[in-house]
Amino acid sequence: MSAQPRFKIKVRNLFFSYGENVVLKDLTVDIPDRAITAVVGPSGRGKSTLLTLFNRLWEDIPTARMLGSVQIHLNGSHRDIYHRSCSLSDLRRSVGMVFQTPNPLPMSIYKNICFPLKLAGKSDRKQMMPAVETALRQACLWEEVKNRLREDARSLSGGQQQRLCMARALVLKPEVLLLDEPTSSLDAAATEIIEQLILSLRETCTIVMVSHDMAQVERVADRGLELSDGRVVLK
Amino acid sequence: MRTERLVQRLLGLAAGCSVAVTLLIFGFMVILGLPLATGGTFFRMFTSAWLPHQGVYGIAPMVAGTLSIASLAVVFSVPVSLGCAALISVLGSGPLPALLHRLVRFMTGIPTVVYGFAGIFLLVPLVREWAGRGSGMCILSAALLLGVLIAPTMILFFSDSFASVPRTYLEAAEALGATPVQKLLHVVIPCSWRGLTSGVVLALGRAVGDTLIALMIAGNATAMPGSVLEPARTLTAHIALVVAADFDSLEFRTLFACGIILYLCTTVMVIFTRRIGAAWEQQRW
Amino acid sequence: MVTRLIDRSVTAFAWLSGLVLTASVVGLMGYVLIKGMGSLSPRLFFGNTAPLDALLLRRQVFDGIFPATVGTLTLVGLAIFIAMPIGIAAGIYMAEFATPRIQSVFGLFFDILAGIPSILVGLFGFSVALFFHHRVSDRIAPCLLISALSLAFLVLPYLIRTTQTALENLPRHVRVTAPALGASRLQTIIYVLLPQALSGIVSGVILSVGRCAEDTAVIMLTGVVATAGLPSSLLSSYEALPFFIYTISAQYADQAELMRGYGAAIVLLAVCALLFTLATLIRHRLADHLFYGTR
């Protein structure tokens, strides 16, 4: 392994638009490794869009267009994630994402966590359980659910569901974790737990989160990026 | 990745086959009906009467039968459907409109042949008594029954398009003190005319395409109908009756002319409703 | 004053329309139910044959609707067996793989196929049978297989549309779950989208079954006959309930036969009502699922 780079993600001259509506204009920004970067700004200015650019999740939107390059340091070197040689599935396994609303699948808690492993073709049952336990522990959910792993994931509370989604993203040991307003649908108590969790993950991966809550950004983030008129203002 | 492409091909093949069936249905009719066009009888057929004993196989009476029964059915059905849709989505309150909605949805599942069966033994005698002449199997009976049959299509379409009128418009009208009827007349109906038109066209298509009601109720006479109390034969019923009688003759070939007319009618209606729908989508954005 | 008058009359008209419609449907169906209720018994199905003998195919049933019921069941089963894989596959293609251009062109064709009078599908089946009769083998004539194929074509567009809509209506947050975890397009469809859209697809299939069971126009051109007994092979002619009802209404020999017609109408109505209720229940469960389930 080569030495860790200073910057995990390098965005160069990025333009992004939905149909006529230009969201990002000539955006150039570096995102530091093993740190929490928060993207802030008023809604509708392309914050969530910026996140989906890092795992190419915007590509199924028919009218969306992109120009420029995004490089992410994966498996020891910076790679252009929009290059043809870059596998979409592999990219998304190394760059996890958690959404605004918790989206557990209609299956048991255990199966939800196993799901990404199954997708990646890892079907060795003996390795599943330790992986699930590690992920749930990382997401601070293990103690609450260890006796009910076979229950429907949708029976959990909203905050627990969101931590389940974090665990599900963590089970693949991603290098980057994208969080799209992860606490916006939760109450204050659940938000605090999630914030603690985010801070504890800082040593394991590079986190980019979107938030509209300035106080939260102050509490959690190492660095803030403000999007304004499609460009970035460092905070 | 390779399996993915293979699966995509297979799925595409299924879709392609379904498209091919649509084209094949038309192609078969054109090929089998072609001898008519080359024989020069194609256009005469639309204007002349059906006199098989004299070797004249005109389908003009059937065109007239289809047009009169289908349009009359729509005329009967539109006001009732409009009333029901208004009751369901705007004017009604309490449990009855909801029940009506459920009944209308259930009506879409009632077999046409059961409607026809009930019509023969209940409606036809009533019409016969009321008219005081004939057998009761006539354009009027068929149109009345067909009106009931196509009502759910219209009601469901109407009430859906009423329901898709933006809430803000309704709130604006309410804030200005509009009564429910005023909301309906001045906001809901003007805003959903596209849905209303599509619904009527769709119902007309169903009325033109229906075979059983006309076959069972309309009397199937091949003479040009003179009034709504006379029996008539529709294009669809004509296809059903002649096939049952004969195999490979000029008589049989005229069926494909009937088929082509019906197919083209459907295509025009589908394109029309799709256009309206597309324009409507655009407006919403 | 004028406003109040308009208000009153429009409201009255709406209620009147509701009443007229309800009265017609309840009148028509109630008439069949009341007249035919008395004929509902095992005798309706099996006539003078012992039910057990008929069910075990030991003896033929001549004066009951058993052969027609079996004919309809076989026919519907075959038609759905043919239409379901093609319809669902095409629906998945339309929702998940087709480009917008293909979607609109193919969609136009499916709308036309859904819109053309069913008698034309029957005429097509008849012409195909005739074509094969002349060109391939004179053993081929309108038969059970041709009917089933034609019915399959008839319900194909419904299956495609319901599958396509069920998939397209899945909210975006369900749609992105699996890709964000590294799933390929195929994995997303198999593990997430199809299971979530299942109830919509299944209720579409059930409605198609109802459509096959009630259709008369297609089968009357493609091989159904008034008396055939039980279908002996795919290439034989057969009896079916809706056609039985149609023939009775056109010509019945005696009161007993007419009563069998009423009985058959009630049976068919009950079957369709059952299928309809089933489809509605399943779809409602889908709504619950999407509403409470994934929030």
mmCIF file with all atom_site columns, N, CA and C in Angstrom, chain A residues 151-192:
data_model
loop_
_atom_site.group_PDB
_atom_site.id
_atom_site.type_symbol
_atom_site.label_atom_id
_atom_site.label_alt_id
_atom_site.label_comp_id
_atom_site.label_asym_id
_atom_site.label_entity_id
_atom_site.label_seq_id
_atom_site.pdbx_PDB_ins_code
_atom_site.Cartn_x
_atom_site.Cartn_y
_atom_site.Cartn_z
_atom_site.occupancy
_atom_site.B_iso_or_equiv
_atom_site.pdbx_formal_charge
_atom_site.auth_seq_id
_atom_site.auth_comp_id
_atom_site.auth_asym_id
_atom_site.auth_atom_id
_atom_site.pdbx_PDB_model_num
ATOM 1   N N  . GLU A 1 151 ? -36.023 -10.255 12.898 1.00 0.00 ? 151 GLU A N  1
ATOM 2   C CA . GLU A 1 151 ? -37.257 -9.471  12.751 1.00 0.00 ? 151 GLU A CA 1
ATOM 3   C C  . GLU A 1 151 ? -37.185 -8.575  11.519 1.00 0.00 ? 151 GLU A C  1
ATOM 4   N N  . ASP A 1 152 ? -38.369 -8.175  11.059 1.00 0.00 ? 152 ASP A N  1
ATOM 5   C CA . ASP A 1 152 ? -38.464 -7.278  9.908  1.00 0.00 ? 152 ASP A CA 1
ATOM 6   C C  . ASP A 1 152 ? -37.772 -5.952  10.231 1.00 0.00 ? 152 ASP A C  1
ATOM 7   N N  . ALA A 1 153 ? -36.916 -5.512  9.330  1.00 0.00 ? 153 ALA A N  1
ATOM 8   C CA . ALA A 1 153 ? -36.158 -4.284  9.574  1.00 0.00 ? 153 ALA A CA 1
ATOM 9   C C  . ALA A 1 153 ? -37.072 -3.077  9.722  1.00 0.00 ? 153 ALA A C  1
ATOM 10  N N  . ARG A 1 154 ? -38.258 -3.178  9.161  1.00 0.00 ? 154 ARG A N  1
ATOM 11  C CA . ARG A 1 154 ? -39.160 -2.031  9.214  1.00 0.00 ? 154 ARG A CA 1
ATOM 12  C C  . ARG A 1 154 ? -39.833 -1.880  10.568 1.00 0.00 ? 154 ARG A C  1
ATOM 13  N N  . SER A 1 155 ? -39.600 -2.868  11.470 1.00 0.00 ? 155 SER A N  1
ATOM 14  C CA . SER A 1 155 ? -40.179 -2.735  12.812 1.00 0.00 ? 155 SER A CA 1
ATOM 15  C C  . SER A 1 155 ? -39.306 -1.858  13.706 1.00 0.00 ? 155 SER A C  1
ATOM 16  N N  . LEU A 1 156 ? -38.126 -1.477  13.232 1.00 0.00 ? 156 LEU A N  1
ATOM 17  C CA . LEU A 1 156 ? -37.241 -0.616  14.023 1.00 0.00 ? 156 LEU A CA 1
ATOM 18  C C  . LEU A 1 156 ? -37.745 0.823   14.011 1.00 0.00 ? 156 LEU A C  1
ATOM 19  N N  . SER A 1 157 ? -37.254 1.619   14.993 1.00 0.00 ? 157 SER A N  1
ATOM 20  C CA . SER A 1 157 ? -37.624 3.038   14.991 1.00 0.00 ? 157 SER A CA 1
ATOM 21  C C  . SER A 1 157 ? -36.859 3.758   13.877 1.00 0.00 ? 157 SER A C  1
ATOM 22  N N  . GLY A 1 158 ? -37.273 4.990   13.590 1.00 0.00 ? 158 GLY A N  1
ATOM 23  C CA . GLY A 1 158 ? -36.639 5.739   12.501 1.00 0.00 ? 158 GLY A CA 1
ATOM 24  C C  . GLY A 1 158 ? -35.129 5.862   12.675 1.00 0.00 ? 158 GLY A C  1
ATOM 25  N N  . GLY A 1 159 ? -34.694 6.225   13.908 1.00 0.00 ? 159 GLY A N  1
ATOM 26  C CA . GLY A 1 159 ? -33.265 6.388   14.155 1.00 0.00 ? 159 GLY A CA 1
ATOM 27  C C  . GLY A 1 159 ? -32.528 5.073   14.004 1.00 0.00 ? 159 GLY A C  1
ATOM 28  N N  . GLN A 1 160 ? -33.173 3.990   14.508 1.00 0.00 ? 160 GLN A N  1
ATOM 29  C CA . GLN A 1 160 ? -32.544 2.669   14.377 1.00 0.00 ? 160 GLN A CA 1
ATOM 30  C C  . GLN A 1 160 ? -32.456 2.262   12.904 1.00 0.00 ? 160 GLN A C  1
ATOM 31  N N  . GLN A 1 161 ? -33.514 2.568   12.154 1.00 0.00 ? 161 GLN A N  1
ATOM 32  C CA . GLN A 1 161 ? -33.498 2.239   10.727 1.00 0.00 ? 161 GLN A CA 1
ATOM 33  C C  . GLN A 1 161 ? -32.337 2.944   10.037 1.00 0.00 ? 161 GLN A C  1
ATOM 34  N N  . GLN A 1 162 ? -32.123 4.226   10.406 1.00 0.00 ? 162 GLN A N  1
ATOM 35  C CA . GLN A 1 162 ? -31.052 4.966   9.754  1.00 0.00 ? 162 GLN A CA 1
ATOM 36  C C  . GLN A 1 162 ? -29.687 4.367   10.113 1.00 0.00 ? 162 GLN A C  1
ATOM 37  N N  . ARG A 1 163 ? -29.536 3.947   11.387 1.00 0.00 ? 163 ARG A N  1
ATOM 38  C CA . ARG A 1 163 ? -28.267 3.314   11.751 1.00 0.00 ? 163 ARG A CA 1
ATOM 39  C C  . ARG A 1 163 ? -28.105 1.969   11.052 1.00 0.00 ? 163 ARG A C  1
ATOM 40  N N  . LEU A 1 164 ? -29.245 1.288   10.830 1.00 0.00 ? 164 LEU A N  1
ATOM 41  C CA . LEU A 1 164 ? -29.197 0.034   10.068 1.00 0.00 ? 164 LEU A CA 1
ATOM 42  C C  . LEU A 1 164 ? -28.683 0.309   8.662  1.00 0.00 ? 164 LEU A C  1
ATOM 43  N N  . CYS A 1 165 ? -29.157 1.387   8.071  1.00 0.00 ? 165 CYS A N  1
ATOM 44  C CA . CYS A 1 165 ? -28.705 1.731   6.727  1.00 0.00 ? 165 CYS A CA 1
ATOM 45  C C  . CYS A 1 165 ? -27.219 2.064   6.733  1.00 0.00 ? 165 CYS A C  1
ATOM 46  N N  . MET A 1 166 ? -26.749 2.726   7.808  1.00 0.00 ? 166 MET A N  1
ATOM 47  C CA . MET A 1 166 ? -25.316 3.003   7.935  1.00 0.00 ? 166 MET A CA 1
ATOM 48  C C  . MET A 1 166 ? -24.548 1.685   8.015  1.00 0.00 ? 166 MET A C  1
ATOM 49  N N  . ALA A 1 167 ? -25.057 0.779   8.852  1.00 0.00 ? 167 ALA A N  1
ATOM 50  C CA . ALA A 1 167 ? -24.385 -0.517  8.997  1.00 0.00 ? 167 ALA A CA 1
ATOM 51  C C  . ALA A 1 167 ? -24.349 -1.244  7.656  1.00 0.00 ? 167 ALA A C  1
ATOM 52  N N  . ARG A 1 168 ? -25.448 -1.149  6.928  1.00 0.00 ? 168 ARG A N  1
ATOM 53  C CA . ARG A 1 168 ? -25.531 -1.837  5.643  1.00 0.00 ? 168 ARG A CA 1
ATOM 54  C C  . ARG A 1 168 ? -24.504 -1.262  4.666  1.00 0.00 ? 168 ARG A C  1
ATOM 55  N N  . ALA A 1 169 ? -24.290 0.069   4.752  1.00 0.00 ? 169 ALA A N  1
ATOM 56  C CA . ALA A 1 169 ? -23.287 0.675   3.883  1.00 0.00 ? 169 ALA A CA 1
ATOM 57  C C  . ALA A 1 169 ? -21.876 0.313   4.348  1.00 0.00 ? 169 ALA A C  1
ATOM 58  N N  . LEU A 1 170 ? -21.715 0.096   5.693  1.00 0.00 ? 170 LEU A N  1
ATOM 59  C CA . LEU A 1 170 ? -20.374 -0.145  6.237  1.00 0.00 ? 170 LEU A CA 1
ATOM 60  C C  . LEU A 1 170 ? -19.904 -1.589  6.072  1.00 0.00 ? 170 LEU A C  1
ATOM 61  N N  . VAL A 1 171 ? -20.849 -2.512  5.835  1.00 0.00 ? 171 VAL A N  1
ATOM 62  C CA . VAL A 1 171 ? -20.484 -3.918  5.824  1.00 0.00 ? 171 VAL A CA 1
ATOM 63  C C  . VAL A 1 171 ? -19.517 -4.239  4.682  1.00 0.00 ? 171 VAL A C  1
ATOM 64  N N  . LEU A 1 172 ? -19.511 -3.407  3.649  1.00 0.00 ? 172 LEU A N  1
ATOM 65  C CA . LEU A 1 172 ? -18.587 -3.626  2.528  1.00 0.00 ? 172 LEU A CA 1
ATOM 66  C C  . LEU A 1 172 ? -17.241 -2.942  2.753  1.00 0.00 ? 172 LEU A C  1
ATOM 67  N N  . LYS A 1 173 ? -17.051 -2.355  3.950  1.00 0.00 ? 173 LYS A N  1
ATOM 68  C CA . LYS A 1 173 ? -15.836 -1.613  4.294  1.00 0.00 ? 173 LYS A CA 1
ATOM 69  C C  . LYS A 1 173 ? -15.493 -0.559  3.241  1.00 0.00 ? 173 LYS A C  1
ATOM 70  N N  . PRO A 1 174 ? -16.390 0.390   3.036  1.00 0.00 ? 174 PRO A N  1
ATOM 71  C CA . PRO A 1 174 ? -16.144 1.407   2.009  1.00 0.00 ? 174 PRO A CA 1
ATOM 72  C C  . PRO A 1 174 ? -15.017 2.345   2.435  1.00 0.00 ? 174 PRO A C  1
ATOM 73  N N  . GLU A 1 175 ? -14.368 2.961   1.452  1.00 0.00 ? 175 GLU A N  1
ATOM 74  C CA . GLU A 1 175 ? -13.318 3.930   1.761  1.00 0.00 ? 175 GLU A CA 1
ATOM 75  C C  . GLU A 1 175 ? -13.904 5.325   1.909  1.00 0.00 ? 175 GLU A C  1
ATOM 76  N N  . VAL A 1 176 ? -15.045 5.533   1.218  1.00 0.00 ? 176 VAL A N  1
ATOM 77  C CA . VAL A 1 176 ? -15.720 6.824   1.297  1.00 0.00 ? 176 VAL A CA 1
ATOM 78  C C  . VAL A 1 176 ? -17.162 6.557   1.699  1.00 0.00 ? 176 VAL A C  1
ATOM 79  N N  . LEU A 1 177 ? -17.705 7.417   2.566  1.00 0.00 ? 177 LEU A N  1
ATOM 80  C CA . LEU A 1 177 ? -19.106 7.281   2.936  1.00 0.00 ? 177 LEU A CA 1
ATOM 81  C C  . LEU A 1 177 ? -19.820 8.605   2.656  1.00 0.00 ? 177 LEU A C  1
ATOM 82  N N  . LEU A 1 178 ? -20.863 8.530   1.831  1.00 0.00 ? 178 LEU A N  1
ATOM 83  C CA . LEU A 1 178 ? -21.619 9.727   1.487  1.00 0.00 ? 178 LEU A CA 1
ATOM 84  C C  . LEU A 1 178 ? -22.898 9.742   2.317  1.00 0.00 ? 178 LEU A C  1
ATOM 85  N N  . LEU A 1 179 ? -23.157 10.858  3.006  1.00 0.00 ? 179 LEU A N  1
ATOM 86  C CA . LEU A 1 179 ? -24.353 10.950  3.841  1.00 0.00 ? 179 LEU A CA 1
ATOM 87  C C  . LEU A 1 179 ? -25.202 12.119  3.358  1.00 0.00 ? 179 LEU A C  1
ATOM 88  N N  . ASP A 1 180 ? -26.404 11.815  2.866  1.00 0.00 ? 180 ASP A N  1
ATOM 89  C CA . ASP A 1 180 ? -27.266 12.873  2.341  1.00 0.00 ? 180 ASP A CA 1
ATOM 90  C C  . ASP A 1 180 ? -28.289 13.278  3.395  1.00 0.00 ? 180 ASP A C  1
ATOM 91  N N  . GLU A 1 181 ? -28.012 14.349  4.123  1.00 0.00 ? 181 GLU A N  1
ATOM 92  C CA . GLU A 1 181 ? -28.869 14.804  5.228  1.00 0.00 ? 181 GLU A CA 1
ATOM 93  C C  . GLU A 1 181 ? -29.356 13.631  6.072  1.00 0.00 ? 181 GLU A C  1
ATOM 94  N N  . PRO A 1 182 ? -28.429 12.901  6.687  1.00 0.00 ? 182 PRO A N  1
ATOM 95  C CA . PRO A 1 182 ? -28.808 11.641  7.331  1.00 0.00 ? 182 PRO A CA 1
ATOM 96  C C  . PRO A 1 182 ? -29.716 11.822  8.539  1.00 0.00 ? 182 PRO A C  1
ATOM 97  N N  . THR A 1 183 ? -29.804 13.017  9.093  1.00 0.00 ? 183 THR A N  1
ATOM 98  C CA . THR A 1 183 ? -30.607 13.170  10.306 1.00 0.00 ? 183 THR A CA 1
ATOM 99  C C  . THR A 1 183 ? -31.869 13.993  10.082 1.00 0.00 ? 183 THR A C  1
ATOM 100 N N  . SER A 1 184 ? -32.131 14.364  8.830  1.00 0.00 ? 184 SER A N  1
ATOM 101 C CA . SER A 1 184 ? -33.217 15.321  8.615  1.00 0.00 ? 184 SER A CA 1
ATOM 102 C C  . SER A 1 184 ? -34.598 14.744  8.915  1.00 0.00 ? 184 SER A C  1
ATOM 103 N N  . SER A 1 185 ? -34.722 13.405  8.914  1.00 0.00 ? 185 SER A N  1
ATOM 104 C CA . SER A 1 185 ? -36.046 12.852  9.212  1.00 0.00 ? 185 SER A CA 1
ATOM 105 C C  . SER A 1 185 ? -36.120 12.307  10.642 1.00 0.00 ? 185 SER A C  1
ATOM 106 N N  . LEU A 1 186 ? -35.134 12.675  11.485 1.00 0.00 ? 186 LEU A N  1
ATOM 107 C CA . LEU A 1 186 ? -35.080 12.090  12.831 1.00 0.00 ? 186 LEU A CA 1
ATOM 108 C C  . LEU A 1 186 ? -35.283 13.142  13.927 1.00 0.00 ? 186 LEU A C  1
ATOM 109 N N  . ASP A 1 187 ? -35.648 12.655  15.137 1.00 0.00 ? 187 ASP A N  1
ATOM 110 C CA . ASP A 1 187 ? -35.805 13.591  16.258 1.00 0.00 ? 187 ASP A CA 1
ATOM 111 C C  . ASP A 1 187 ? -34.444 13.893  16.895 1.00 0.00 ? 187 ASP A C  1
ATOM 112 N N  . ALA A 1 188 ? -34.452 14.790  17.883 1.00 0.00 ? 188 ALA A N  1
ATOM 113 C CA . ALA A 1 188 ? -33.197 15.282  18.451 1.00 0.00 ? 188 ALA A CA 1
ATOM 114 C C  . ALA A 1 188 ? -32.355 14.163  19.051 1.00 0.00 ? 188 ALA A C  1
ATOM 115 N N  . ALA A 1 189 ? -33.001 13.254  19.805 1.00 0.00 ? 189 ALA A N  1
ATOM 116 C CA . ALA A 1 189 ? -32.242 12.190  20.471 1.00 0.00 ? 189 ALA A CA 1
ATOM 117 C C  . ALA A 1 189 ? -31.578 11.281  19.444 1.00 0.00 ? 189 ALA A C  1
ATOM 118 N N  . ALA A 1 190 ? -32.340 10.878  18.422 1.00 0.00 ? 190 ALA A N  1
ATOM 119 C CA . ALA A 1 190 ? -31.788 9.997   17.392 1.00 0.00 ? 190 ALA A CA 1
ATOM 120 C C  . ALA A 1 190 ? -30.691 10.711  16.619 1.00 0.00 ? 190 ALA A C  1
ATOM 121 N N  . THR A 1 191 ? -30.883 12.019  16.392 1.00 0.00 ? 191 THR A N  1
ATOM 122 C CA . THR A 1 191 ? -29.874 12.799  15.684 1.00 0.00 ? 191 THR A CA 1
ATOM 123 C C  . THR A 1 191 ? -28.554 12.782  16.436 1.00 0.00 ? 191 THR A C  1
ATOM 124 N N  . GLU A 1 192 ? -28.625 12.913  17.756 1.00 0.00 ? 192 GLU A N  1
ATOM 125 C CA . GLU A 1 192 ? -27.397 12.957  18.542 1.00 0.00 ? 192 GLU A CA 1
ATOM 126 C C  . GLU A 1 192 ? -26.628 11.642  18.421 1.00 0.00 ? 192 GLU A C  1
#
